[in-house]
Short mmCIF file of C-alpha atoms in Angstrom, two decimals:
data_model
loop_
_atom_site.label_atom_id
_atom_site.label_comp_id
_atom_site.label_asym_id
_atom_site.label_seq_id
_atom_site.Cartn_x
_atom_site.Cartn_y
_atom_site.Cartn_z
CA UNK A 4 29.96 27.94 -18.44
CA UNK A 5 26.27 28.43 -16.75
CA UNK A 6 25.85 30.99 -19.10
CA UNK A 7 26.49 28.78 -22.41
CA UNK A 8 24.26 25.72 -20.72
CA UNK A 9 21.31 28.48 -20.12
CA UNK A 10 21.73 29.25 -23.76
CA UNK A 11 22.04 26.29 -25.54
CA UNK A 12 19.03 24.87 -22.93
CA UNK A 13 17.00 28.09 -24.72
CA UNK A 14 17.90 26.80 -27.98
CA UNK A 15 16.85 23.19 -27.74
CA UNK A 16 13.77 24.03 -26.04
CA UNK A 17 13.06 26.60 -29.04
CA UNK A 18 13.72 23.23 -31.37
CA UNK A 19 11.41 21.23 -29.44
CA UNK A 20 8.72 23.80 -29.86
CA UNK A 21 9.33 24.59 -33.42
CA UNK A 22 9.27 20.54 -33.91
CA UNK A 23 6.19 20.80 -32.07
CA UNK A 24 4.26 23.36 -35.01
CA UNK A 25 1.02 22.13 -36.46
CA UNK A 26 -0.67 24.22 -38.95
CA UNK A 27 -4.02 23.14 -37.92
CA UNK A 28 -3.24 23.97 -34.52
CA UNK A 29 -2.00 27.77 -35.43
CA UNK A 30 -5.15 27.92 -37.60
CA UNK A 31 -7.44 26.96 -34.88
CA UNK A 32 -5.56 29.16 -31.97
CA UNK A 33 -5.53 32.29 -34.93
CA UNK A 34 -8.86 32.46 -34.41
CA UNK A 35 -8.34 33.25 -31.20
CA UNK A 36 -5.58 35.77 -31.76
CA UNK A 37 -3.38 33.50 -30.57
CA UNK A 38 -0.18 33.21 -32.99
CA UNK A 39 1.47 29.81 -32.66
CA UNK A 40 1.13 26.24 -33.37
CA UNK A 41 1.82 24.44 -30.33
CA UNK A 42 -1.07 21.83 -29.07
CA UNK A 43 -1.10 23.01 -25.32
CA UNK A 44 -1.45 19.33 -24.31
CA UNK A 45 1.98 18.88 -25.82
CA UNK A 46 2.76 21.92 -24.45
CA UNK A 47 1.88 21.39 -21.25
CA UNK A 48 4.03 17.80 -21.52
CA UNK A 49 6.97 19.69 -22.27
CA UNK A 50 6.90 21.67 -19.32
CA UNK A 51 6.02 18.89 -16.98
CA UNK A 52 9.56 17.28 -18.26
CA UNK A 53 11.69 20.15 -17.57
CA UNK A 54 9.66 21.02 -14.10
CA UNK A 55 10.16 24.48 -12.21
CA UNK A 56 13.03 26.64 -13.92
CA UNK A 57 13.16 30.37 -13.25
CA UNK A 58 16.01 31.20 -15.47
CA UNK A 59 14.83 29.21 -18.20
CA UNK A 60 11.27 30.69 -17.52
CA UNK A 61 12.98 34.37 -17.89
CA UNK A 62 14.87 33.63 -20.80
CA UNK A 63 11.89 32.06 -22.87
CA UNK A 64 9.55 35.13 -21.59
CA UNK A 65 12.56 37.18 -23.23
CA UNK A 66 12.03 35.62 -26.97
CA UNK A 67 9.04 37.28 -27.69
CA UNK A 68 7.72 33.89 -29.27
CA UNK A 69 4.12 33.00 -27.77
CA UNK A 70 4.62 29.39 -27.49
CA UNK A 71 7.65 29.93 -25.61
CA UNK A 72 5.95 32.48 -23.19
CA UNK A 73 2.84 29.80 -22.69
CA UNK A 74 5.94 27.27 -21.50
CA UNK A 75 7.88 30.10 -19.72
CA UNK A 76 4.50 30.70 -17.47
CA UNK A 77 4.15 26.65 -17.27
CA UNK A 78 7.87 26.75 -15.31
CA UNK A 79 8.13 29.51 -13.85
CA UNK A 80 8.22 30.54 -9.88
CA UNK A 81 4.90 32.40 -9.79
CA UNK A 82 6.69 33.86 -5.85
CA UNK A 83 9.62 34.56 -7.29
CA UNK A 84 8.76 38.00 -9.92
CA UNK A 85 8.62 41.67 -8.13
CA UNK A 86 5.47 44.23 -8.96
CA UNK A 87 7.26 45.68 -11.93
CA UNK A 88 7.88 42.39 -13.56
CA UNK A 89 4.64 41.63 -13.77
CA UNK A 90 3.85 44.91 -14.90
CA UNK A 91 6.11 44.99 -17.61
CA UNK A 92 5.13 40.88 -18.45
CA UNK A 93 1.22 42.07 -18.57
CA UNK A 94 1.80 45.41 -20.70
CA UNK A 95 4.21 42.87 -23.09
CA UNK A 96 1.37 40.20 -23.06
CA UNK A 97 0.16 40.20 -27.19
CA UNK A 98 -1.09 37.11 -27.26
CA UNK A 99 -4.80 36.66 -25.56
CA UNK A 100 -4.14 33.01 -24.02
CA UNK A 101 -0.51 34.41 -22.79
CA UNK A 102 -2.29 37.22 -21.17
CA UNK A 103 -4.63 34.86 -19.71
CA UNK A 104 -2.24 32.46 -18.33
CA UNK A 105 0.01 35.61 -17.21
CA UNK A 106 -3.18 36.65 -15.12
CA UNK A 107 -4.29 32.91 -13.53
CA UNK A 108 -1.45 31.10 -13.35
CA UNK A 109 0.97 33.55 -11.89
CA UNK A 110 -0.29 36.87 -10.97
CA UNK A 111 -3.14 35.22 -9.17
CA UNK A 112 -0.45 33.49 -6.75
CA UNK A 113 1.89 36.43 -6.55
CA UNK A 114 2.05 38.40 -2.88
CA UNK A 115 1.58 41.73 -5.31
CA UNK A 116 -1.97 40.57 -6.91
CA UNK A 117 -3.83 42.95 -4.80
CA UNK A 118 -1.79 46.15 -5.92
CA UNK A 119 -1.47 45.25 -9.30
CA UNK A 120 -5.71 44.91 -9.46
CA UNK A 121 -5.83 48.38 -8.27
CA UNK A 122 -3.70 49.66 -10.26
CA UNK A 123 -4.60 47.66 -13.10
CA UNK A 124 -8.57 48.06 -13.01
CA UNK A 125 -7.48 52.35 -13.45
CA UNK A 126 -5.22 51.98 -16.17
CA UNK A 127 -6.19 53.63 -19.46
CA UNK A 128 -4.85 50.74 -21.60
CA UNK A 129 -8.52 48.32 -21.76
CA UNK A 130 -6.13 45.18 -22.42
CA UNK A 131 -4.61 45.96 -19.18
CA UNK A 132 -7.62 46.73 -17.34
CA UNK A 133 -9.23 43.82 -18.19
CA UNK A 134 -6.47 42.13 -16.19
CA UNK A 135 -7.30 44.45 -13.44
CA UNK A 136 -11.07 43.31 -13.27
CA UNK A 137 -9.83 39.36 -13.82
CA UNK A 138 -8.42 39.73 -10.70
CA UNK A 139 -11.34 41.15 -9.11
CA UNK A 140 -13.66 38.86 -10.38
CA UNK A 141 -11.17 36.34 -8.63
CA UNK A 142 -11.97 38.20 -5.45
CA UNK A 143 -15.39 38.57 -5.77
CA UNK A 144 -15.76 34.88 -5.46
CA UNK A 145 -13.11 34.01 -3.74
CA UNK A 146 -12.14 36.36 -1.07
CA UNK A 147 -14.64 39.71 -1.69
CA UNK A 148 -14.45 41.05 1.94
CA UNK A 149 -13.29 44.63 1.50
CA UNK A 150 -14.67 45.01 -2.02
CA UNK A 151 -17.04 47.73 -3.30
CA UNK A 152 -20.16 46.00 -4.96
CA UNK A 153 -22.21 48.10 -5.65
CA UNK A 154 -19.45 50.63 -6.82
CA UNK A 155 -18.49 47.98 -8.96
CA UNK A 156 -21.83 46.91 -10.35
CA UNK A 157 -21.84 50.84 -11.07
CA UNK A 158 -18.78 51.08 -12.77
CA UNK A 159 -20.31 48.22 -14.83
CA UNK A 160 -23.56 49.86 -15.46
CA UNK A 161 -21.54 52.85 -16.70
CA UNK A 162 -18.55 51.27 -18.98
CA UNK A 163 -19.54 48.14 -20.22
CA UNK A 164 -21.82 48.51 -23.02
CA UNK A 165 -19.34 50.65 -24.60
CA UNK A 166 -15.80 49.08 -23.85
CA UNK A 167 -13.21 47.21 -25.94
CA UNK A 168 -13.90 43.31 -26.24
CA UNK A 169 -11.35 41.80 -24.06
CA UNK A 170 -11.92 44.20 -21.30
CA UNK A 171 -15.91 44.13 -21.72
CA UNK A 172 -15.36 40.59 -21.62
CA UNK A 173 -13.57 40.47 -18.24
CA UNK A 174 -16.21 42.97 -17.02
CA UNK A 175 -19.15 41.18 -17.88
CA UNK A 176 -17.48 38.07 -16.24
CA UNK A 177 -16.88 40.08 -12.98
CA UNK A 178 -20.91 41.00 -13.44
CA UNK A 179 -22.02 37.41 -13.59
CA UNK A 180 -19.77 36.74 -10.68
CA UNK A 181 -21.25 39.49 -8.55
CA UNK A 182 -24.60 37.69 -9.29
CA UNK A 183 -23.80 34.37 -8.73
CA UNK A 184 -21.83 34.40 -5.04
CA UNK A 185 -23.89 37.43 -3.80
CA UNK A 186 -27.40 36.64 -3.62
CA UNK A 187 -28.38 40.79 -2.04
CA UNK A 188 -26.73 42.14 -5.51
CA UNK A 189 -28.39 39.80 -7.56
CA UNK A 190 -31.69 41.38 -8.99
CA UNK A 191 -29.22 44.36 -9.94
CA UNK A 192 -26.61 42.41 -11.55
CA UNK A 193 -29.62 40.28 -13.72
CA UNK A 194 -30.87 43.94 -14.07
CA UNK A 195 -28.25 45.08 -15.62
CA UNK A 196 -27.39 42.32 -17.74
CA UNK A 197 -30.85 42.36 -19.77
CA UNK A 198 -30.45 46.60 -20.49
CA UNK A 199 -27.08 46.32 -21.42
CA UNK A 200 -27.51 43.14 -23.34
CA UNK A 201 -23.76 42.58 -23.81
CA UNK A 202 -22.93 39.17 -25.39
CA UNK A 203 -27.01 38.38 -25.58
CA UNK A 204 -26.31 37.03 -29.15
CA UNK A 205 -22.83 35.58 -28.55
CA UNK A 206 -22.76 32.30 -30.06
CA UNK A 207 -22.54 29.07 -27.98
CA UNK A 208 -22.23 25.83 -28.64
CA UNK A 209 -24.57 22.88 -27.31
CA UNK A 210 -24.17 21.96 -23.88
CA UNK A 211 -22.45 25.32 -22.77
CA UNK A 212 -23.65 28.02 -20.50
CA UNK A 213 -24.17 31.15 -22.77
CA UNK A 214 -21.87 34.20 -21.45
CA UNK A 215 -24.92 36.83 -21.34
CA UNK A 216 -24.68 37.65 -18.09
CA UNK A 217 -28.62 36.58 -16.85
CA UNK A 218 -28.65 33.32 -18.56
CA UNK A 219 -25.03 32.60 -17.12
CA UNK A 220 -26.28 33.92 -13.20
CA UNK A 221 -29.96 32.13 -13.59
CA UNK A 222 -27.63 28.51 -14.76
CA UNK A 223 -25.21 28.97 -12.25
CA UNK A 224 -27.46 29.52 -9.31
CA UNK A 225 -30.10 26.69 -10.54
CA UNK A 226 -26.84 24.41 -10.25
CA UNK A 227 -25.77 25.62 -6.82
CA UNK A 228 -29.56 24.66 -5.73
CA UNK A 229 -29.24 21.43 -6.93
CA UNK A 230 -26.03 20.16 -5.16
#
């Protein structure tokens, strides 16, 4: 009897979501690499209805459908998944935003984070490790006693210029972090950021911070100055 409710609860949320499909939404999120059509405001009211559901969370990560994964990580029990899980979730993450919300939504508040950074930031898959430096950018500014700097500023220096967007991304994020909460590694991070001129021409739109790494550290200190 469970079983048939937990099924036929799948099903109507699949409905809702499928109601919910709006091609100028998919066309704006396919830019992004992101297929589905869901607004995430109206996503994120669906999954304030249904509130915390671990089942349902595992059974909508288990369709495969991006929309429904978004939701799953919306309801889910971030405490509740075991190392491997996560693993398997991250390495199964297509989607760029499901990967993202994977990473800062639950992994982030899991009691395996730590173990899955190191073993993330190694792994030879660069959509993986960029989950692996996420997390230590997370630490960096957040809780960075124990962490190499400067080993990480060279690992930077070495990989960065030449690595695969989404993990030269997350790297160059973890960079700007380094310079903006650690004023000794600053000069080297800014350093760095102007000879490897990584995302120097990335286009940004008026009134945001530009990701190249010395405009981003120069903005973000001037602001910390001025509170």
């Amino acid at each position: 009897m469970a079983e048939t409710l937990a099924e036929t609860t799948v099903a109507e949320v699949m409905a809702e979501l499928a109601a919910l499909e709006d091609p100028r939404a998919r066309e704006v999120n396919g830019k992004h690499g992101d297929d589905h059509g869901v607004n995430l405001g109206k996503l994120r009211a669906v999954a304030k209805r249904l509130k915390t559901q671990q089942q349902l969370a595992r059974q909508l990560w288990e369709t495969d459908d991006t929309a429904a994964r978004l939701l799953s990580i919306l309801i889910c029990r971030p405490k509740a998944f075991d190392r491997e899980e996560l693993d398997a979730m991250l390495r199964q993450a297509r989607a760029p935003k499901v990967h993202d919300w994977l990473v800062n939504y639950v992994v982030k508040k899991n009691p395996h984070a730590e173990a899955l950074r190191v073993a993330w930031s190694a792994d030879p898959d660069p959509v993986v490790a960029s989950a692996g430096w996420a997390l230590t950018t997370d630490r960096v500014a957040k809780d960075p006693e124990g962490l190499d700097l400067a080993g990480l500023l060279d690992a930077i220096e070495a990989q960065m210029k030449d690595a695969p967007d989404r993990l030269q991304w997350a790297m160059n994020h973890c960079l700007a972090q380094i310079g903006i909460e650690h004023a000794e590694h600053r000069a080297r991070a800014l350093g760095i950021g102007e000879r490897l001129e990584v995302l120097k021409d990335y286009p940004t739109p008026p009134n945001c911070t530009s990701p190249f790494a010395p405009i981003w550290i120069t903005e973000m200190v001037r602001r910390q100055q001025d509170t």
